Short mmCIF file of C-alpha atoms and ligand atoms in Angstrom, two decimals:
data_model
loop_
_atom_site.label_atom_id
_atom_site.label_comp_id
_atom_site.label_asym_id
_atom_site.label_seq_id
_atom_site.Cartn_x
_atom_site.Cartn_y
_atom_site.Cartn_z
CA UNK A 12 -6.77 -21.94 -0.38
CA UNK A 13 -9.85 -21.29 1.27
CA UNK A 14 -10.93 -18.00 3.02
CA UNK A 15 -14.09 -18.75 4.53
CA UNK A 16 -14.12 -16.67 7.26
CA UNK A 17 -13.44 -13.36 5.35
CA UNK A 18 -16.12 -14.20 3.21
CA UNK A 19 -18.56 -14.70 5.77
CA UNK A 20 -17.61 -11.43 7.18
CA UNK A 21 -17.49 -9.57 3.91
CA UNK A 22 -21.32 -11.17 3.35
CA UNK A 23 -21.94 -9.82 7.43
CA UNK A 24 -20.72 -6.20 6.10
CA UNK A 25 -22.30 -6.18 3.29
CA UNK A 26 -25.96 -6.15 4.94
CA UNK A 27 -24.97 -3.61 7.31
CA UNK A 28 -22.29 -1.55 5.92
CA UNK A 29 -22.30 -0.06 2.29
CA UNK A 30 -19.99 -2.16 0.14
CA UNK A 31 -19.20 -4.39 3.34
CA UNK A 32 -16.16 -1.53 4.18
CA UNK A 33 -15.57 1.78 5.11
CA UNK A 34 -13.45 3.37 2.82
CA UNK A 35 -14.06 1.77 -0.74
CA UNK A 36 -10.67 0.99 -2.21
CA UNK A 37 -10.67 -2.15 0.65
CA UNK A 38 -13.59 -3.45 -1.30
CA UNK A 39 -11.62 -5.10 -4.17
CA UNK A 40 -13.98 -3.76 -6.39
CA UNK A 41 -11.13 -2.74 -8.86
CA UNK A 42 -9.56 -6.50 -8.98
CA UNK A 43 -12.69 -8.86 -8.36
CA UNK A 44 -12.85 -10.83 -5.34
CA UNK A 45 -13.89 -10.60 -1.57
CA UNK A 46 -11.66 -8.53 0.38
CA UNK A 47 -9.53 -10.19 3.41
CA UNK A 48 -10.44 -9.15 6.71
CA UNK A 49 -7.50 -8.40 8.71
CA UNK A 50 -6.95 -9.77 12.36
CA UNK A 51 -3.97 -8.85 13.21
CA UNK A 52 -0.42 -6.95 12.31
CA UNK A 53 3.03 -7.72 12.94
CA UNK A 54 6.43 -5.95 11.20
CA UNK A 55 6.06 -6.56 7.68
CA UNK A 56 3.15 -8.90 8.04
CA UNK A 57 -1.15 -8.99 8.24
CA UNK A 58 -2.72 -12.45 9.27
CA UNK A 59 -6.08 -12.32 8.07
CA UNK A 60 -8.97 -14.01 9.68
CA UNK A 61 -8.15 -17.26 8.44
CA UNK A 62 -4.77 -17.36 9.69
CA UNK A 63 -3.15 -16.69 6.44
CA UNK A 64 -0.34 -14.19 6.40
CA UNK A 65 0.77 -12.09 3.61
CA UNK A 66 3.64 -9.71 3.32
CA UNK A 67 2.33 -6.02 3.68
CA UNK A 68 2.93 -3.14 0.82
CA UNK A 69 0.05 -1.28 1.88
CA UNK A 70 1.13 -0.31 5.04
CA UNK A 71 -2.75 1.07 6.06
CA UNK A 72 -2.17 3.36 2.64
CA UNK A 73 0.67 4.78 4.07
CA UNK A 74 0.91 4.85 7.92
CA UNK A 75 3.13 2.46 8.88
CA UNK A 76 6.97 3.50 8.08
CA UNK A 77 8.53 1.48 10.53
CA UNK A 78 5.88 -1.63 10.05
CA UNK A 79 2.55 -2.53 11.90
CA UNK A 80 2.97 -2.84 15.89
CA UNK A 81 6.45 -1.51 16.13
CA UNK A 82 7.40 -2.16 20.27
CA UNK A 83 8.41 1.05 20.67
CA UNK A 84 5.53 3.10 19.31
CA UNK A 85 2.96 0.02 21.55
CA UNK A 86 4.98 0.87 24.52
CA UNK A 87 4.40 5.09 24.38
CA UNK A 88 0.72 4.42 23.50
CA UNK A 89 0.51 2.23 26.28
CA UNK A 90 1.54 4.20 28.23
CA UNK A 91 -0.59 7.23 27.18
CA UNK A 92 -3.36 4.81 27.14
CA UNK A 93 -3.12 4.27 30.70
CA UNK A 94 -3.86 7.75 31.52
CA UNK A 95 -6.82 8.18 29.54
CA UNK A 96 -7.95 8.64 26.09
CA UNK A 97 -8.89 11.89 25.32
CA UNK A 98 -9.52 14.86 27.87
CA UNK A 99 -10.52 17.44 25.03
CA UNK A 100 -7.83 19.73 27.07
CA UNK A 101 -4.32 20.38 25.71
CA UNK A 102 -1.71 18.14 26.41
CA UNK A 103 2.35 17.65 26.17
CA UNK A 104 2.31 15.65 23.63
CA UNK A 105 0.49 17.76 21.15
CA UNK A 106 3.15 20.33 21.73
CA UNK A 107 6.07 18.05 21.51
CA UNK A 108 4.53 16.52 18.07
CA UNK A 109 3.73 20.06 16.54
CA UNK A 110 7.60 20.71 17.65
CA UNK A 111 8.24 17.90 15.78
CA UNK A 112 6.48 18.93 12.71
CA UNK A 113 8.11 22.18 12.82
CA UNK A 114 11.21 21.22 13.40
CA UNK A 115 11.82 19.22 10.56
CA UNK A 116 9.59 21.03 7.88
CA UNK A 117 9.25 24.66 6.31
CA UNK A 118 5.97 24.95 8.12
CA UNK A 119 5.87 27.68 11.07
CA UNK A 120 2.74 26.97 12.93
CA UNK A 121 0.87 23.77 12.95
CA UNK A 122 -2.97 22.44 13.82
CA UNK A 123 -3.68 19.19 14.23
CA UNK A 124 -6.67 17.49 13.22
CA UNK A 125 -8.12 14.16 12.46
CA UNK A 126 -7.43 12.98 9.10
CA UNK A 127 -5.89 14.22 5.73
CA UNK A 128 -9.33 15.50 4.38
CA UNK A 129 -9.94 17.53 7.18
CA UNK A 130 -6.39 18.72 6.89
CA UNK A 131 -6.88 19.74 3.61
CA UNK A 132 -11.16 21.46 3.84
CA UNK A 133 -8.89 23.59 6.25
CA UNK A 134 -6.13 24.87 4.73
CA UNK A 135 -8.17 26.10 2.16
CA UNK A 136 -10.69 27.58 4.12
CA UNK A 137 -7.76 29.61 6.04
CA UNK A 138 -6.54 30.04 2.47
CA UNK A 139 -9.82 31.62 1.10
CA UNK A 140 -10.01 33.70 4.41
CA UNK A 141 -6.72 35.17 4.50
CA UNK A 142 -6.21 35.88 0.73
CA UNK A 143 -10.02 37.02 0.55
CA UNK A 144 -10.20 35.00 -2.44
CA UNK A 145 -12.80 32.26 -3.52
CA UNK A 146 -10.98 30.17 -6.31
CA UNK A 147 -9.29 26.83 -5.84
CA UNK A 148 -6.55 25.70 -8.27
CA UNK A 149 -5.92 21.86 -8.47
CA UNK A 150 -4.85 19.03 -10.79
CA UNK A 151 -6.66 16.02 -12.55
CA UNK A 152 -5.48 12.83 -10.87
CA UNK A 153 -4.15 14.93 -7.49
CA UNK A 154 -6.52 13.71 -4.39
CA UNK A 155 -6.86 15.44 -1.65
CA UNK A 156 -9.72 13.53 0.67
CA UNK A 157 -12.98 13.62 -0.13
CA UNK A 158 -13.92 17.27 0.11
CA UNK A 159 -16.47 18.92 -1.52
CA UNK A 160 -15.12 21.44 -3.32
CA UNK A 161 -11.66 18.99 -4.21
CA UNK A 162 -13.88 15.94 -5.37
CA UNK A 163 -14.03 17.78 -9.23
CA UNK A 164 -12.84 16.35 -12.28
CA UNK A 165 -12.17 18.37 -15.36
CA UNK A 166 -14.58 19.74 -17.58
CA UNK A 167 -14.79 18.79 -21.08
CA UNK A 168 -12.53 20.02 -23.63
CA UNK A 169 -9.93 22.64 -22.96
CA UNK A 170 -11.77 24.47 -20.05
CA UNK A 171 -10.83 24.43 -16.76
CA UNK A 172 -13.57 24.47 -15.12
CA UNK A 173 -14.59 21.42 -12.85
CA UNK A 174 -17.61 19.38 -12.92
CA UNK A 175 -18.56 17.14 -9.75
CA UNK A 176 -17.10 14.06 -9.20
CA UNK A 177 -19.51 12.60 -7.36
CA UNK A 178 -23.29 12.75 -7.06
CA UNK A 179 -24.14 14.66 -4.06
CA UNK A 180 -21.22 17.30 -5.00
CA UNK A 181 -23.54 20.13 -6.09
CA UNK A 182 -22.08 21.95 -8.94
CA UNK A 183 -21.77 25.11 -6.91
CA UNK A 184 -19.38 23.16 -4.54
CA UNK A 185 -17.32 22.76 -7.79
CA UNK A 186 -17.78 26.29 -9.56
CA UNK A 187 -15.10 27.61 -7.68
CA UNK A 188 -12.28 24.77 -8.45
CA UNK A 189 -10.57 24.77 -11.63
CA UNK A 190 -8.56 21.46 -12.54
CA UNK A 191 -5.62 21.39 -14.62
CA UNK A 192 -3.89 18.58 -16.37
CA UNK A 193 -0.79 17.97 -14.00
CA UNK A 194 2.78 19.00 -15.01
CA UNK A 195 1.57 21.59 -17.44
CA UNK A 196 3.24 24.42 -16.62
CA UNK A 197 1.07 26.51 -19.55
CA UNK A 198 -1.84 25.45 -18.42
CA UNK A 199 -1.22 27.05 -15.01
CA UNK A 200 0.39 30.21 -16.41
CA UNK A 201 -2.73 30.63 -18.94
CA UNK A 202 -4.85 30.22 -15.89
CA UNK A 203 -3.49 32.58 -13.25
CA UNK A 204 -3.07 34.99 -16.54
CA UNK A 205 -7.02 34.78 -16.84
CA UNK A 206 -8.05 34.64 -13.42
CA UNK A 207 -5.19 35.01 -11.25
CA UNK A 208 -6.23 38.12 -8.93
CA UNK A 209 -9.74 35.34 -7.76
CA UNK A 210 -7.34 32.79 -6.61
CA UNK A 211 -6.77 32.03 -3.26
CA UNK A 212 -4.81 29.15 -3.39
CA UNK A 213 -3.43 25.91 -5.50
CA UNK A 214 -3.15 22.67 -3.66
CA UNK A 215 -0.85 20.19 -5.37
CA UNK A 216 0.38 16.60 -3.88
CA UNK A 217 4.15 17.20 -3.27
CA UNK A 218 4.72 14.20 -5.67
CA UNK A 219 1.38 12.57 -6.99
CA UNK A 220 0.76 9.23 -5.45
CA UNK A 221 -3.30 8.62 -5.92
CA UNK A 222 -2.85 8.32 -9.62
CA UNK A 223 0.05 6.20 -8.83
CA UNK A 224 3.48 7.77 -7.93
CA UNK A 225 4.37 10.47 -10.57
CA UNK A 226 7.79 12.27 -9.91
CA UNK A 227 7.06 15.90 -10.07
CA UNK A 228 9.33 17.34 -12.94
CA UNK A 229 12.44 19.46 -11.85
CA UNK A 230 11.55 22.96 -11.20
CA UNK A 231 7.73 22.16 -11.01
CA UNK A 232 6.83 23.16 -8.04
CA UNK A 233 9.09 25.68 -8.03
CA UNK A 234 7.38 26.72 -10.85
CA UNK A 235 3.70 26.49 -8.69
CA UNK A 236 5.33 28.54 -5.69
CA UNK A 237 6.47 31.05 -7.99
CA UNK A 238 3.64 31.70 -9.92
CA UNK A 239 1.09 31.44 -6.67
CA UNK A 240 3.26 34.18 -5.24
CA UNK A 241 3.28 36.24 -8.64
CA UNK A 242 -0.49 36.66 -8.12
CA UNK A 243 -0.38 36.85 -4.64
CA UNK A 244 -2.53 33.35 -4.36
CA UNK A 245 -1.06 30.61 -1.13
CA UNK A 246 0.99 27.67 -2.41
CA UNK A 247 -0.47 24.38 -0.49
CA UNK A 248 1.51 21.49 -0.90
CA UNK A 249 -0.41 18.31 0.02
CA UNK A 250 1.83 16.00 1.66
CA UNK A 251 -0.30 13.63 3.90
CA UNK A 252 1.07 10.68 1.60
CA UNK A 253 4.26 12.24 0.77
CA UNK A 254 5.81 13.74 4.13
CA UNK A 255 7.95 12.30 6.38
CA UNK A 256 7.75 8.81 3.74
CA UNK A 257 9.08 10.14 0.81
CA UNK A 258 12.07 11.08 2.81
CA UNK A 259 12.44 12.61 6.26
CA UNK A 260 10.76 15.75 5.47
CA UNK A 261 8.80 14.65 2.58
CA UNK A 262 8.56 16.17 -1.05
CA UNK A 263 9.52 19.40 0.20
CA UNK A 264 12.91 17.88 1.67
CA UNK A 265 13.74 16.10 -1.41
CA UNK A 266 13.11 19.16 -4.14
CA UNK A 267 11.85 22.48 -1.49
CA UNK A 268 15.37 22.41 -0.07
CA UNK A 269 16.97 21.74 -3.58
CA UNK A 270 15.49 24.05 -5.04
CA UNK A 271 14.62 26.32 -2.32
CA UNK A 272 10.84 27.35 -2.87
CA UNK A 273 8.40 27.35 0.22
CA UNK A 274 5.03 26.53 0.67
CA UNK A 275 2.73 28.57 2.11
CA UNK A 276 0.94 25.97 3.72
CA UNK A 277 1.40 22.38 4.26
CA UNK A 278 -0.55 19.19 5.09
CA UNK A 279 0.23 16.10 6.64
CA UNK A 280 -1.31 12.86 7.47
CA UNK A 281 -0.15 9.35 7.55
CA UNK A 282 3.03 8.60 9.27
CA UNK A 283 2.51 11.63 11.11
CA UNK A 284 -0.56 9.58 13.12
CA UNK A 285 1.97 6.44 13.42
CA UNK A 286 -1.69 4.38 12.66
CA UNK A 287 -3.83 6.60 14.77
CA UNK A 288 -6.65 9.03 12.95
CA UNK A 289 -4.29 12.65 13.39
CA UNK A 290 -3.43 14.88 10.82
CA UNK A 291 -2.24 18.18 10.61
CA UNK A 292 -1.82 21.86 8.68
CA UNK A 293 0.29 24.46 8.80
CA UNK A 294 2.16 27.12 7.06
CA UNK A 295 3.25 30.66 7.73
CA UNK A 296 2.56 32.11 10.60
CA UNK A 297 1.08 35.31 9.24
CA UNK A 298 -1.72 32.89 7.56
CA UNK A 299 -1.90 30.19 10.35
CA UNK A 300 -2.16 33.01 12.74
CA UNK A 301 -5.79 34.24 11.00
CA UNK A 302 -7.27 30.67 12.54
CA UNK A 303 -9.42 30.67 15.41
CA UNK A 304 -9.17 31.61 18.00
CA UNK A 305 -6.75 34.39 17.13
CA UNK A 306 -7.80 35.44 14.28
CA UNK A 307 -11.16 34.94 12.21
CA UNK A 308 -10.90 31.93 10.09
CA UNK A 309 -13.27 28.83 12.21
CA UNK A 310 -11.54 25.26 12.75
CA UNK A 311 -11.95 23.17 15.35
CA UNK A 312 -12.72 19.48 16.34
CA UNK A 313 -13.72 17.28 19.22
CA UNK A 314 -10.53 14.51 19.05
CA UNK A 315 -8.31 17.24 17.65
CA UNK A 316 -4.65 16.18 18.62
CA UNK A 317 -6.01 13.14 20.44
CA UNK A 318 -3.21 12.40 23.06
CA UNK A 319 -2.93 8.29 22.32
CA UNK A 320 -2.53 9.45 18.58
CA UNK A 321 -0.41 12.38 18.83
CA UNK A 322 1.68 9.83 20.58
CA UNK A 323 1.84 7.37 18.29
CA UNK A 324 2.40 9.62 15.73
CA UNK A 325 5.34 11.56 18.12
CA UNK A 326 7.14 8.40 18.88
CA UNK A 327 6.63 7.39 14.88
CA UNK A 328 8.17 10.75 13.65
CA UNK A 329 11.41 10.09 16.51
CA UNK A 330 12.17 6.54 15.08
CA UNK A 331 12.42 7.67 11.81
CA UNK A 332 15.74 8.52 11.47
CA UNK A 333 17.97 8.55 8.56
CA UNK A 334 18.51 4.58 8.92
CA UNK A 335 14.77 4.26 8.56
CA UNK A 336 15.16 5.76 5.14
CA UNK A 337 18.14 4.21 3.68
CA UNK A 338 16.50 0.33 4.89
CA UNK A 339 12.78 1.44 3.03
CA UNK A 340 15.53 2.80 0.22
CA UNK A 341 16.82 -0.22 -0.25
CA UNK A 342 14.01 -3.09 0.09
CA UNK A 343 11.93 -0.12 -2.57
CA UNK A 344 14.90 -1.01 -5.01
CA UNK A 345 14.80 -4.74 -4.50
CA UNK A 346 10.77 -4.48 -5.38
CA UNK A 347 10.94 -2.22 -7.97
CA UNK A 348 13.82 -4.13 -9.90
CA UNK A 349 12.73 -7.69 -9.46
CA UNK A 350 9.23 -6.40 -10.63
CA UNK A 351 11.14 -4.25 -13.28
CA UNK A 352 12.52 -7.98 -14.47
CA UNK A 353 9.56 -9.73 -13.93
CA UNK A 354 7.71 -8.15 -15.99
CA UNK A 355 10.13 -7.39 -18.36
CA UNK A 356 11.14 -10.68 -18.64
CA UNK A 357 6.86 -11.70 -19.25
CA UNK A 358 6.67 -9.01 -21.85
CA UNK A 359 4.26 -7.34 -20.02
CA UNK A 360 4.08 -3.48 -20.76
CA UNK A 361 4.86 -1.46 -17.51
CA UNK A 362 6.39 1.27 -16.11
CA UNK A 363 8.43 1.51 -12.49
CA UNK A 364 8.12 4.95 -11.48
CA UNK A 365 9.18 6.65 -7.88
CA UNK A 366 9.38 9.74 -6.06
CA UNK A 367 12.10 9.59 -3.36
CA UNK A 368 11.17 6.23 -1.15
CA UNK A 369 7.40 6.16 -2.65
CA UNK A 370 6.88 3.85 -6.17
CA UNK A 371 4.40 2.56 -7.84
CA UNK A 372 4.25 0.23 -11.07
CA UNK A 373 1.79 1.30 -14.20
CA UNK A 374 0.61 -1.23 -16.24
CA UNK A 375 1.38 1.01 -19.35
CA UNK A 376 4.14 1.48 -21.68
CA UNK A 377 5.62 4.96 -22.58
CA UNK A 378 5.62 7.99 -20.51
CA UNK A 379 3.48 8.91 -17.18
CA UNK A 380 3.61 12.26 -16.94
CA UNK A 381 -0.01 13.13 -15.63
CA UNK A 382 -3.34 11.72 -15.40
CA UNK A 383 -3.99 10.56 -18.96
CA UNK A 384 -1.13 8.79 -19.30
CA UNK A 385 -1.99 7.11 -16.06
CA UNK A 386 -5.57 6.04 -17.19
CA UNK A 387 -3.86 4.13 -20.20
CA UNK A 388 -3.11 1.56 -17.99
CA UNK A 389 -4.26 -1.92 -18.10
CA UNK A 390 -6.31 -2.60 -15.22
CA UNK A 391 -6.88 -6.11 -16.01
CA UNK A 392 -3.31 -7.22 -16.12
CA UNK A 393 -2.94 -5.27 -13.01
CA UNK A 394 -5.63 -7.18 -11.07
CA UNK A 395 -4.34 -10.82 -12.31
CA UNK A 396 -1.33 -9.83 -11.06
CA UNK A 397 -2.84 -8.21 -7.81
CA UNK A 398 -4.21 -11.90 -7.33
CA UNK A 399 -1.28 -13.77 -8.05
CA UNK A 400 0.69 -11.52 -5.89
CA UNK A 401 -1.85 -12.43 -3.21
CA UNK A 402 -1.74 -16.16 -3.50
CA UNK A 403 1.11 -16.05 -3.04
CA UNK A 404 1.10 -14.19 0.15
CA UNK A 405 2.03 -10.87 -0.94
CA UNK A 406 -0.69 -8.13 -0.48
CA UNK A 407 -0.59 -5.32 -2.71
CA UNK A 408 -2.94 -2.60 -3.22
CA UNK A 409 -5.84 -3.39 -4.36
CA UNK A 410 -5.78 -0.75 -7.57
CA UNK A 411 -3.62 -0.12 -9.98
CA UNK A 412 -3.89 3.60 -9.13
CA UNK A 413 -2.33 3.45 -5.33
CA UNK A 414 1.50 3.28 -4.55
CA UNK A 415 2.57 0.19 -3.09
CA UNK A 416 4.09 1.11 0.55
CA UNK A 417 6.87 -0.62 2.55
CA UNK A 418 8.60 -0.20 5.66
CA UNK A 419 11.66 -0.26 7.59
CA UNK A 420 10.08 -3.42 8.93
CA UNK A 421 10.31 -5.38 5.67
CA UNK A 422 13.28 -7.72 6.94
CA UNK A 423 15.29 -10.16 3.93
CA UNK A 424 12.52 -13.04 4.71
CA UNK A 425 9.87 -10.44 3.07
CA UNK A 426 11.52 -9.04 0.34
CA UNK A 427 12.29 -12.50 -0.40
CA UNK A 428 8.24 -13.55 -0.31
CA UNK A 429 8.28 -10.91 -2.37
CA UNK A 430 10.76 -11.36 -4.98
CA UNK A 431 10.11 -14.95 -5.37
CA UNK A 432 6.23 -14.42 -5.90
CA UNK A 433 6.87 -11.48 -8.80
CA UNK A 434 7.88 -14.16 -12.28
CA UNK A 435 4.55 -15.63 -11.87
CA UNK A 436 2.26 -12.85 -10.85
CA UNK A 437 4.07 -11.01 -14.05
CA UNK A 438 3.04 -14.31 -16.08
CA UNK A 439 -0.86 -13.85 -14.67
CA UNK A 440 -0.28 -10.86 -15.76
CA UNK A 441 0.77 -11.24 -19.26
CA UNK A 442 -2.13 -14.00 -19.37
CA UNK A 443 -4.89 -11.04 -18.60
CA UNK A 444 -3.35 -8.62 -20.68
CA UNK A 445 -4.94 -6.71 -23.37
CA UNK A 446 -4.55 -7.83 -26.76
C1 PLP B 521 -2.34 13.38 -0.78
C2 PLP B 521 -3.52 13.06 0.08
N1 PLP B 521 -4.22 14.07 0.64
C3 PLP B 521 -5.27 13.84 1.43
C4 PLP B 521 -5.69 12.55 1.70
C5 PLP B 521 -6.87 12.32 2.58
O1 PLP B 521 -6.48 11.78 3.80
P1 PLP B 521 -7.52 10.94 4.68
O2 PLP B 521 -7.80 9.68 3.96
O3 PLP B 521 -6.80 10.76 5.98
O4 PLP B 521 -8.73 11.80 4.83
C6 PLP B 521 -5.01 11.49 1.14
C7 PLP B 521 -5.43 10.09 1.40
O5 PLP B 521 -4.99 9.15 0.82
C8 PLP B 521 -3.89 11.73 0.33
O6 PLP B 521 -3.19 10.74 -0.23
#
């Protein structure tokens, strides 16, 4: 099986592009191999350069709820495309899609922006300027884009406080984040005890995904909104991989409305750009009204609600109705089951673990309850199988960390590509495996 041309753009990349990609997760780094370069997208489907196709459960990390090129989204941003592509004016469509946003979540008020870490630099900088506050509350294992101040890792021991994740993070970019250990309810109550009146916010994925998918525990962010509000700190719940996939709201719809906290602010990404670069915050007005240019707080941005993607996104959000959910519902069980079996049936240790439509599968046996757990994983069985997956025509993400992503798109033919590829990907798997 030969993928010549993907390799001979991968080597092309490489001399002019760090790493030969743009974001590094596409690299393959974490499963060994070249990366396929991607021509085109149809449904459930990516054809790469060589003409091979593979069914899709990346869905661009998230994007693509109702598949890749759905007519009706192409149409609308034809259509927008034909009057221009970005006037740096506002337009219709940025108001219908912040109606949108508001109309089906808790927030109030809404900005867009360009991508999920610019959604979430913001909210904490309107965070830290309304509360007055400079600390930043988050959890090992939670990402939040590649901010500064968010790229921190715990410090050693029991401390809290965070150490860079990255060179070129300087520690005073980091000396105002604490991490905690997620689902640690003491931990956070020992905290905010100790240095509760400093904190401006906590920012918490609705349901981790970026350590794989973790199901918060019932009552947990409860628990967070309760506690922020106890100390007078803002409650940000991060859902640019979580809303409007996990269900039609997001996190918030599927425990928020259960359990009726609020968050003070929100973000969004993802489906909400329909495949197009927009993001968004928002939150209560009182706070999002302390943004520029009504109230203090700067944000701003060139492409900000960028008509052709606030129109994608628009017509995305509108075609995701309920049957939307209940068809990613039920080709998410297939997966998870036959790979359940699969590897089950191989002996391979693993855990299937969801939150609402959004799964992922841990090479690890026992509990996942935060990031610890998650790191026990092993990688190597998860990259065989990665590659036996892929052989087979089925591309997964390319790290056992990410959730694996489908859409209402993924018709009986690709489930089926699917299910018949998992026995021996799970035996690859077994074959790798530690020990
Ligand atoms: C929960 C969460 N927040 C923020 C981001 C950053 O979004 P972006 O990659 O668009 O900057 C991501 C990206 O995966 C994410 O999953």
């Amino acid at each position: 099986m030969t993928h010549d041309r993907s390799d001979a753009l991968f080597a092309r990349a490489s001399t002019v592009t760090p790493g030969g990609v743009n974001s590094p997760v596409r690299a393959f780094r974490a499963v060994g191999g070249t990366p396929r370069f991607i021509h085109a997208a149809d449904g459930a489907r990516l054809t790469d350069v060589d003409g091979r196709e593979y069914v899709d459960l990346v869905g661009s990390w998230g994007p693509m709820l109702l598949g890749h090129a759905h007519p009706e989204v192409m149409a609308a941003v034809r259509e927008a495309l034909a009057r221009g592509t970005s006037y740096g004016a506002p337009t219709e469509a940025e108001v219908d899609l912040a109606e949108e946003i508001v109309g089906r979540t808790p927030v109030e008020q809404v900005r867009l922006v360009s991508s999920g870490t610019e959604a979430t630099m913001s909210a904490i900088r309107l965070a830290r300027g309304f509360t007055g506050r400079d600390l930043v509350v988050k959890f090992a294992g939670c990402y939040h884009g590649h901010v500064d101040a968010l790229l921190a890792s715990a410090g050693s021991g029991l401390t809290t406080l965070a150490v860079p994740g990255t060179p070129g993070v300087p520690e005073t970019a980091t000396a105002l984040t604490r991490v905690l250990p997620y689902d640690d309810r003491d931990a956070v109550a020992a905290l905010f005890a100790e240095e509760g009146e400093r904190i401006a916010c906590l920012i918490t994925e609705a349901a981790p995904g970026n350590m794989g998918v973790i199901a918060p525990d019932p009552g947990f962010n409860q628990f967070l909104a309760t506690t922020c509000a106890a100390h007078g700190a803002l409650f940000v719940s991060d859902e640019v991989m979580t809303g409007f996939r996990v269900s039609k709201t997001g996190q918030w719809g599927l425990d928020g409305a259960l359990e009726g906290w609020q968050p003070d602010l929100m973000t969004f990404g993802k489906v909400m750009g329909g495949g197009f670069p927009a993001a968004a915050f928002g939150g209560r007005t009182d706070v999002m009204q302390q943004l520029s240019p009504v109230g203090p707080v700067y944000q701003a941005g060139t492409l900000s609600g960028n008509p052709i993607a606030a129109t994608a996104g628009l017509t995305t959000l509108r075609l995701a109705t309920d049957g939307v959910y209940a068809r990613i519902t039920e080709v998410g069980d297939a997966i998870k089951d036959a790979a359940d079996k699969a590897l089950s049936d191989a002996g391979v240790p693993h855990v299937v673990s969801s939150a609402g439509t959004m799964f992922s599968v841990f090479f690890t046996d026992g509990r996942v309850r935060d990031f610890d757990d998650a790191q026990r994983q092993d990688t190597a069985a998860y990259a065989a199988f990665f590659h036996a997956m892929l052989d087979r025509g089925v591309y997964l993400p390319p790290s056992a960390y990410e959730a694996w992503f489908v859409s209402s798109a993924h018709d009986d033919a690709a489930v089926e590509t699917i299910l018949a590829a998992l026995p021996a990907a799970a035996a690859a798997a077994r074959e790798a495996a530690r020990g």
